[in-house]
Coordinates of C-alpha atoms in Angstrom, one line a residue:
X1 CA -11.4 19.3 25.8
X2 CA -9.5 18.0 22.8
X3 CA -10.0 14.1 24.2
X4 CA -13.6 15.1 24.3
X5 CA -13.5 16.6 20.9
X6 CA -11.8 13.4 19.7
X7 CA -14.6 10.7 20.9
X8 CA -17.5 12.8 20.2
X9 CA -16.3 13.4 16.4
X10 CA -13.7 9.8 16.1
X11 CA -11.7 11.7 13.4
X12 CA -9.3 9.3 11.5
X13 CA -6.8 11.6 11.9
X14 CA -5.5 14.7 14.4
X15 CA -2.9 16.9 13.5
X16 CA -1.1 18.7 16.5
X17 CA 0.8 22.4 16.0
X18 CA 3.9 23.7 17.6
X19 CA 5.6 26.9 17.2
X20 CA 7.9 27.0 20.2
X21 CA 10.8 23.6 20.6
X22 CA 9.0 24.5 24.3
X23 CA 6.0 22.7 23.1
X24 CA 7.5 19.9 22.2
X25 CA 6.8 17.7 25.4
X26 CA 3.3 19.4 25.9
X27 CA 2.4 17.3 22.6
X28 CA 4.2 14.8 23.4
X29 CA 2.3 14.3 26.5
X30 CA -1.0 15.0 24.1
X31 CA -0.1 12.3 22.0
X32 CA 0.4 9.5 24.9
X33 CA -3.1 10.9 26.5
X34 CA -4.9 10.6 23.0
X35 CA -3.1 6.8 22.6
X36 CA -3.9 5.9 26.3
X37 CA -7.6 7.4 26.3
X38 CA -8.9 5.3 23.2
X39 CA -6.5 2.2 22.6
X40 CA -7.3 -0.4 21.9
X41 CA -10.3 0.1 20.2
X42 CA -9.3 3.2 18.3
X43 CA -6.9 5.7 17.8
X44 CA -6.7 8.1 15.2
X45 CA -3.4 8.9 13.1
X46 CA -1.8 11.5 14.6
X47 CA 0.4 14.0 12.3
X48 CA 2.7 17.4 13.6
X49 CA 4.0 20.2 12.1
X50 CA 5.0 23.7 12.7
X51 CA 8.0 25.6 13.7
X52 CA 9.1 23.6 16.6
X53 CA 9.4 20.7 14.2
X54 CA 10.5 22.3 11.4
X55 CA 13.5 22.8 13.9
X56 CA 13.5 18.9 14.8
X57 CA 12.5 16.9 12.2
X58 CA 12.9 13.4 13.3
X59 CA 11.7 13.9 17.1
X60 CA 8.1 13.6 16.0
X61 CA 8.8 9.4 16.1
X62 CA 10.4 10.4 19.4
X63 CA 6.9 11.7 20.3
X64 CA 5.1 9.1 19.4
X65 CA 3.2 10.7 16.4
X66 CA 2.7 9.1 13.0
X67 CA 4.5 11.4 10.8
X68 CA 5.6 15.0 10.4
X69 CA 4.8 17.6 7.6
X70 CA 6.8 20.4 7.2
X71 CA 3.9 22.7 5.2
X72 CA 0.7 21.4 3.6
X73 CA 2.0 19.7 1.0
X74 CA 4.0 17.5 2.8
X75 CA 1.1 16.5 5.2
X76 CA -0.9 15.6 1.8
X77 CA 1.6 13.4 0.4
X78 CA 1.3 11.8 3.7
X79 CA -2.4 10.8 3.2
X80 CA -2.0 9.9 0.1

């Protein structure tokens, strides 16, 4: 549904939640579907955040996502 989602609207970005460190490899897997499913002719930017990375935050490059934001403002200063 979400790689539907994702070539129907081609956002420039996606931004991927985690509350349990469970999650972690669920998005990770997410992250290598989105990249496999639309390279190389696009790919959107790919942001995390929540609690599970709050926990770990340097495994989000581990992951494969473009960056990390610990609360809104972060993920703003991002896009910036």
């Amino acid at each position: 549904a979400i790689l539907q989602m994702i070539k129907e609207f081609r956002p420039t970005l996606v931004g991927i939640s985690a509350t349990m460190i469970l999650k972690v490899p669920t998005v990770r897997d997410l992250i290598k579907d989105i990249r496999t499913h639309f390279l190389p002719e696009y790919t959107p930017r790919i942001l995390v955040g929540g609690s599970a990375f709050r926990s770990l935050p340097d495994v989000f490059q581990e992951i494969g996502a473009d960056g990390f934001g610990y609360d809104l403002r972060s993920l703003t200063s991002l896009l910036a």
